[in-house]
Amino acid sequence: MKKLTFLVLTSIAFFACKTEQKQTTTASKTYTEAAYKQDSTQIKKLFSIALTEGKSYEWLRDLTQNIGSRLSGSEGAAKSVIWGEKLMKEVGLDSVWLQPVMVPHWVRGEKEVANYEFNGEKINVPICALGGSIATPTNGITAKVIEVKNIEEAKKLGDKANGKIVFFNGAFDNTLINTFRAYGGCVAQRFAGAATVGKFGAKGVIVRSMTNGIDDYPHTGSMGYGDIPKEEYIPAAAISSRAAENLSKHLKENPNIEFYFKQSCENLADAPSHNVVGEIKGSEYPDKIMVIGGHLDSWDLGDGAHDDGTGIVQSLEVAYLLKKNNIQPKNTIRIVFFMNEENGLRGATEYARLAKENNELHIGALESDAGGHTPRGFSIDANERNIQLVQSWKNLLAPYGLHDITAGGSGADIGPLKDDYVTLVGYRPDSQRYFDYHHAATDTFDKVNKRELELGSASMASIVYLMDKYLYNKETLKP
Amino acid sequence: MKKLTFLVLTSIAFFACKTEQKQTTTASKTYTEAAYKQDSTQIKKLFSIALTEGKSYEWLRDLTQNIGSRLSGSEGAAKSVIWGEKLMKEVGLDSVWLQPVMVPHWVRGEKEVANYEFNGEKINVPICALGGSIATPTNGITAKVIEVKNIEEAKKLGDKANGKIVFFNGAFDNTLINTFRAYGGCVAQRFAGAATVGKFGAKGVIVRSMTNGIDDYPHTGSMGYGDIPKEEYIPAAAISSRAAENLSKHLKENPNIEFYFKQSCENLADAPSHNVVGEIKGSEYPDKIMVIGGHLDSWDLGDGAHDDGTGIVQSLEVAYLLKKNNIQPKNTIRIVFFMNEENGLRGATEYARLAKENNELHIGALESDAGGHTPRGFSIDANERNIQLVQSWKNLLAPYGLHDITAGGSGADIGPLKDDYVTLVGYRPDSQRYFDYHHAATDTFDKVNKRELELGSASMASIVYLMDKYLYNKETLKP
């Protein structure tokens, strides 16, 4: 910040020029007028095809409405693997195969129930078990409630938590423009809440749903017990943000509220499942691989439309758009529908393990797992030279609303591929609406806009086209 | 384009520097590190307040759900004037008043009906009269259909249109990233279709709805007969995009289809209405005025949520945010809820007429009439010096997704204020979803996202803050 204001003081232009020149030095190695013309023309074509002949919207309708939710180990997940393999073949990829992987198999059981009495009135609370949680005793749990705002407060509870239900009520910081940052600031309550207070003898944990707004839907998500002893495992659930607001208010008037909740979820033995993989062989470097993917599994409450059905159909549409536009990639383009991102990352881990075992050279990877909303940009996790290279494309991408080309994280499923040479990129659509639906019953097809989805596919195809053409790899990076 | 590629060839950086330096020359006049710090801090505050204490979403809920549609001359429009005056007073503007204006009073009458027989089956067509159209005869119109794709084709029809219903079926160009450009390429069919073919003895006009997608809703909107003789007036209606696609297909199989439609709309005598105006007096230049506004009227099919309820509540929220943030504007900030943008622009015309009559000096104006979606930028209609000034703020606005700061049009309601010195700005949210709802029964409150709406209010408040502080006016522009 200090540096920024200084630069602004001395000259915004100077700062801008420095950046620009760096980028051009990088780009100029590859750039001629003809190349720029060709690239901007190809990108325009990719967008035009996506917006007039795109398939992603109908693919998503089929996945979300004919299969629906796809929690790892579920029948929906198994169906989606067959669906994905069939669709990749229809799109005409050179080869399509399944990668076997064992996944956690957690089941929700019957619908959860929660309520408490306040001023003689019974208040019903929208609640759902967190993925990975154990069940309550058959008759449920009834206990007094102790409210905290974050994990740090919870760590200090000690005996105060004994025999209580610990209520994690830390809300999103709505002043953060990027809602994923607000999520990052709260999600530890959901993931580590139970593991934090189990040792204090707490009877259970209820967590405020991870969302920006005030709604009546519980938003589920993964939690873990880490390495705490089994006897310290306690049930954990999410309650709607409105119920959390009300409970907090009611507790101020009556700290002795007895909260009741009941859930019958269960962790079953690991189940067999698959990553779905298909590729277009590279014309010049068939052994150099670029992965484009999202995750096929979803939570069980909605239809997994934005998380991550959109990433799945956009990833496959990248291949469809390249073929439709007669772009033959130099490197091998591999589309991967990863299994089990939500509660284990087993698919991604297995994909990376096999890549290593088979000495595959991955030069790049692109993931779409931030929803199907209108395009904003890309986040790049790579060596400095490739970060500068990707940022030098900003004039080619800006006409499509892709202005945020920043260094940062990429995606959970491609993360395990990280090394000193691979360029990992995360597609970044607008984040404002995402947590309205995230992990809730409201994550359904009707929340996805056709054009926004297609613009995302074209944005991804455009950067894949440029990465395939220009990316520095292990050899070319050498001075 | 030629110029662009040439510049790209010679150096992207050079091009960028030139632009940047121009901007800094402009900005440097006003800019110190302290000023930049203060501005970025104030803007951050405006966004934080909007996202945590914003009122616009609840105001919009009230306007759309308790009043609903607000077509000029209707009871809803009258109620919205009272609503607006009351709300401006609640927000604590220094003074609030109504500007009387006579507005067109068109009424739809009973629900329109349309159908035709194809292969022995009766096809019902979702249809609605266009605003300003005359009715059909009481028994409706039945005639053969002649299809055209645009006004130019229609102009050449001559006798071929005699006794026919002319079907304007030009679709949006979905390859245009900005959907308003696609709308601009089609809307002449809706506005001028009837006036174009009336003289050929056509019996009526049906127009494909102005929308990007394929849906089952007719999208209404204004049409005019211009100065053609009354006897050439023919009824005009919009049909849903899906119905248009089907009719076009069916006509290829059977050109003799007899299309029936019936509408009982009517143009009544002009009705009295009002612009709602409120202001915060300027602390240094009370006689220099900046207008912030949207239009209070809407079409009658939906609730006028995105068009233009969002612009109304965002405009008032600008005043709320400035007050809440203890920013006392140097110039007078005037909030205007314009009446009759949709079918006459009478409110805007009267506002500008009065401004001239009273020798008011307007130095700037900002309009929000492009929906309540996530912020993208601003379009500036001003002298070169002020365009460069506004563009020099891009580093202050970029953190909020406001990257598109371009020279161009502003808005219909502030347009009449144009002169050599005033700076007219149009707020530009993302356009992808806008025409899904535009002028249709689907333009309802549930389509508006709370954060996106609030981000828009804060974006507008931020540029108003900067315009108030830095804008060159008639005096300061002098060399």
PDB file of C-alpha atoms in Angstrom, chain A residues 126 128 130 168-176 178-190 207-221 238-245 373 431-443, chain B residues 51 449-451:
ATOM      1  CA  PRO A 126     -33.566 -25.083   9.675  1.00  0.00           C
ATOM      2  CA  CYS A 128     -28.468 -29.935   8.361  1.00  0.00           C
ATOM      3  CA  LEU A 130     -22.146 -31.206   8.241  1.00  0.00           C
ATOM      4  CA  PHE A 168     -20.296 -20.890  16.187  1.00  0.00           C
ATOM      5  CA  ASN A 169     -21.886 -17.649  14.999  1.00  0.00           C
ATOM      6  CA  GLY A 170     -19.100 -15.836  13.168  1.00  0.00           C
ATOM      7  CA  ALA A 171     -20.678 -14.026  10.180  1.00  0.00           C
ATOM      8  CA  PHE A 172     -19.146 -13.234   6.772  1.00  0.00           C
ATOM      9  CA  ASP A 173     -17.365  -9.905   6.561  1.00  0.00           C
ATOM     10  CA  ASN A 174     -19.647  -8.368   3.940  1.00  0.00           C
ATOM     11  CA  THR A 175     -17.295  -5.446   3.379  1.00  0.00           C
ATOM     12  CA  LEU A 176     -14.927  -7.760   1.469  1.00  0.00           C
ATOM     13  CA  ASN A 178     -14.505 -10.798  -3.124  1.00  0.00           C
ATOM     14  CA  THR A 179     -16.921 -13.076  -1.236  1.00  0.00           C
ATOM     15  CA  PHE A 180     -14.429 -15.974  -1.275  1.00  0.00           C
ATOM     16  CA  ARG A 181     -12.267 -13.962   1.112  1.00  0.00           C
ATOM     17  CA  ALA A 182     -15.222 -13.625   3.494  1.00  0.00           C
ATOM     18  CA  TYR A 183     -15.764 -17.406   3.235  1.00  0.00           C
ATOM     19  CA  GLY A 184     -12.069 -17.978   3.973  1.00  0.00           C
ATOM     20  CA  GLY A 185     -12.410 -15.916   7.131  1.00  0.00           C
ATOM     21  CA  CYS A 186     -15.265 -18.031   8.526  1.00  0.00           C
ATOM     22  CA  VAL A 187     -14.992 -21.592   7.215  1.00  0.00           C
ATOM     23  CA  ALA A 188     -12.652 -22.818   9.979  1.00  0.00           C
ATOM     24  CA  GLN A 189     -15.684 -22.705  12.316  1.00  0.00           C
ATOM     25  CA  ARG A 190     -17.425 -25.248  10.104  1.00  0.00           C
ATOM     26  CA  VAL A 207     -22.486 -23.514  13.021  1.00  0.00           C
ATOM     27  CA  ARG A 208     -23.951 -20.448  11.322  1.00  0.00           C
ATOM     28  CA  SER A 209     -24.279 -21.222   7.601  1.00  0.00           C
ATOM     29  CA  MET A 210     -21.459 -19.968   5.377  1.00  0.00           C
ATOM     30  CA  THR A 211     -23.276 -17.319   3.342  1.00  0.00           C
ATOM     31  CA  ASN A 212     -23.262 -13.528   2.878  1.00  0.00           C
ATOM     32  CA  GLY A 213     -26.959 -13.026   3.357  1.00  0.00           C
ATOM     33  CA  ILE A 214     -29.747 -13.787   5.785  1.00  0.00           C
ATOM     34  CA  ASP A 215     -31.748 -16.769   4.511  1.00  0.00           C
ATOM     35  CA  ASP A 216     -33.670 -19.795   5.760  1.00  0.00           C
ATOM     36  CA  TYR A 217     -31.471 -22.501   4.232  1.00  0.00           C
ATOM     37  CA  PRO A 218     -28.830 -24.451   6.096  1.00  0.00           C
ATOM     38  CA  HIS A 219     -25.622 -24.571   3.998  1.00  0.00           C
ATOM     39  CA  THR A 220     -23.760 -27.840   4.511  1.00  0.00           C
ATOM     40  CA  GLY A 221     -20.071 -28.529   3.850  1.00  0.00           C
ATOM     41  CA  ALA A 238     -25.163 -26.007  10.199  1.00  0.00           C
ATOM     42  CA  ILE A 239     -28.191 -23.799  10.903  1.00  0.00           C
ATOM     43  CA  SER A 240     -29.566 -21.110   8.594  1.00  0.00           C
ATOM     44  CA  SER A 241     -28.124 -17.609   8.943  1.00  0.00           C
ATOM     45  CA  ARG A 242     -31.516 -16.223   9.990  1.00  0.00           C
ATOM     46  CA  ALA A 243     -31.914 -18.927  12.654  1.00  0.00           C
ATOM     47  CA  ALA A 244     -28.398 -18.064  13.878  1.00  0.00           C
ATOM     48  CA  GLU A 245     -29.302 -14.363  14.128  1.00  0.00           C
ATOM     49  CA  HIS A 373     -21.407 -16.350 -13.085  1.00  0.00           C
ATOM     50  CA  SER A 431     -18.374 -13.878  -6.825  1.00  0.00           C
ATOM     51  CA  GLN A 432     -21.322 -11.802  -5.560  1.00  0.00           C
ATOM     52  CA  ARG A 433     -24.104 -14.399  -5.881  1.00  0.00           C
ATOM     53  CA  TYR A 434     -22.052 -17.541  -5.270  1.00  0.00           C
ATOM     54  CA  PHE A 435     -22.550 -18.023  -1.529  1.00  0.00           C
ATOM     55  CA  ASP A 436     -26.302 -17.444  -1.823  1.00  0.00           C
ATOM     56  CA  TYR A 437     -26.502 -21.021  -3.134  1.00  0.00           C
ATOM     57  CA  HIS A 438     -23.222 -22.611  -2.043  1.00  0.00           C
ATOM     58  CA  HIS A 439     -23.801 -26.081  -0.479  1.00  0.00           C
ATOM     59  CA  ALA A 440     -27.515 -25.330  -0.018  1.00  0.00           C
ATOM     60  CA  ALA A 441     -30.781 -26.694  -1.430  1.00  0.00           C
ATOM     61  CA  THR A 442     -30.913 -23.561  -3.594  1.00  0.00           C
ATOM     62  CA  ASP A 443     -27.925 -24.542  -5.786  1.00  0.00           C
TER      63      ASP A 443
ATOM     64  CA  LEU B  51     -22.652  -3.492   2.063  1.00  0.00           C
ATOM     65  CA  ASN B 449     -29.244  -9.655  -5.811  1.00  0.00           C
ATOM     66  CA  LYS B 450     -28.787  -7.609  -2.625  1.00  0.00           C
ATOM     67  CA  ARG B 451     -24.999  -7.274  -2.832  1.00  0.00           C
TER      68      ARG B 451
END
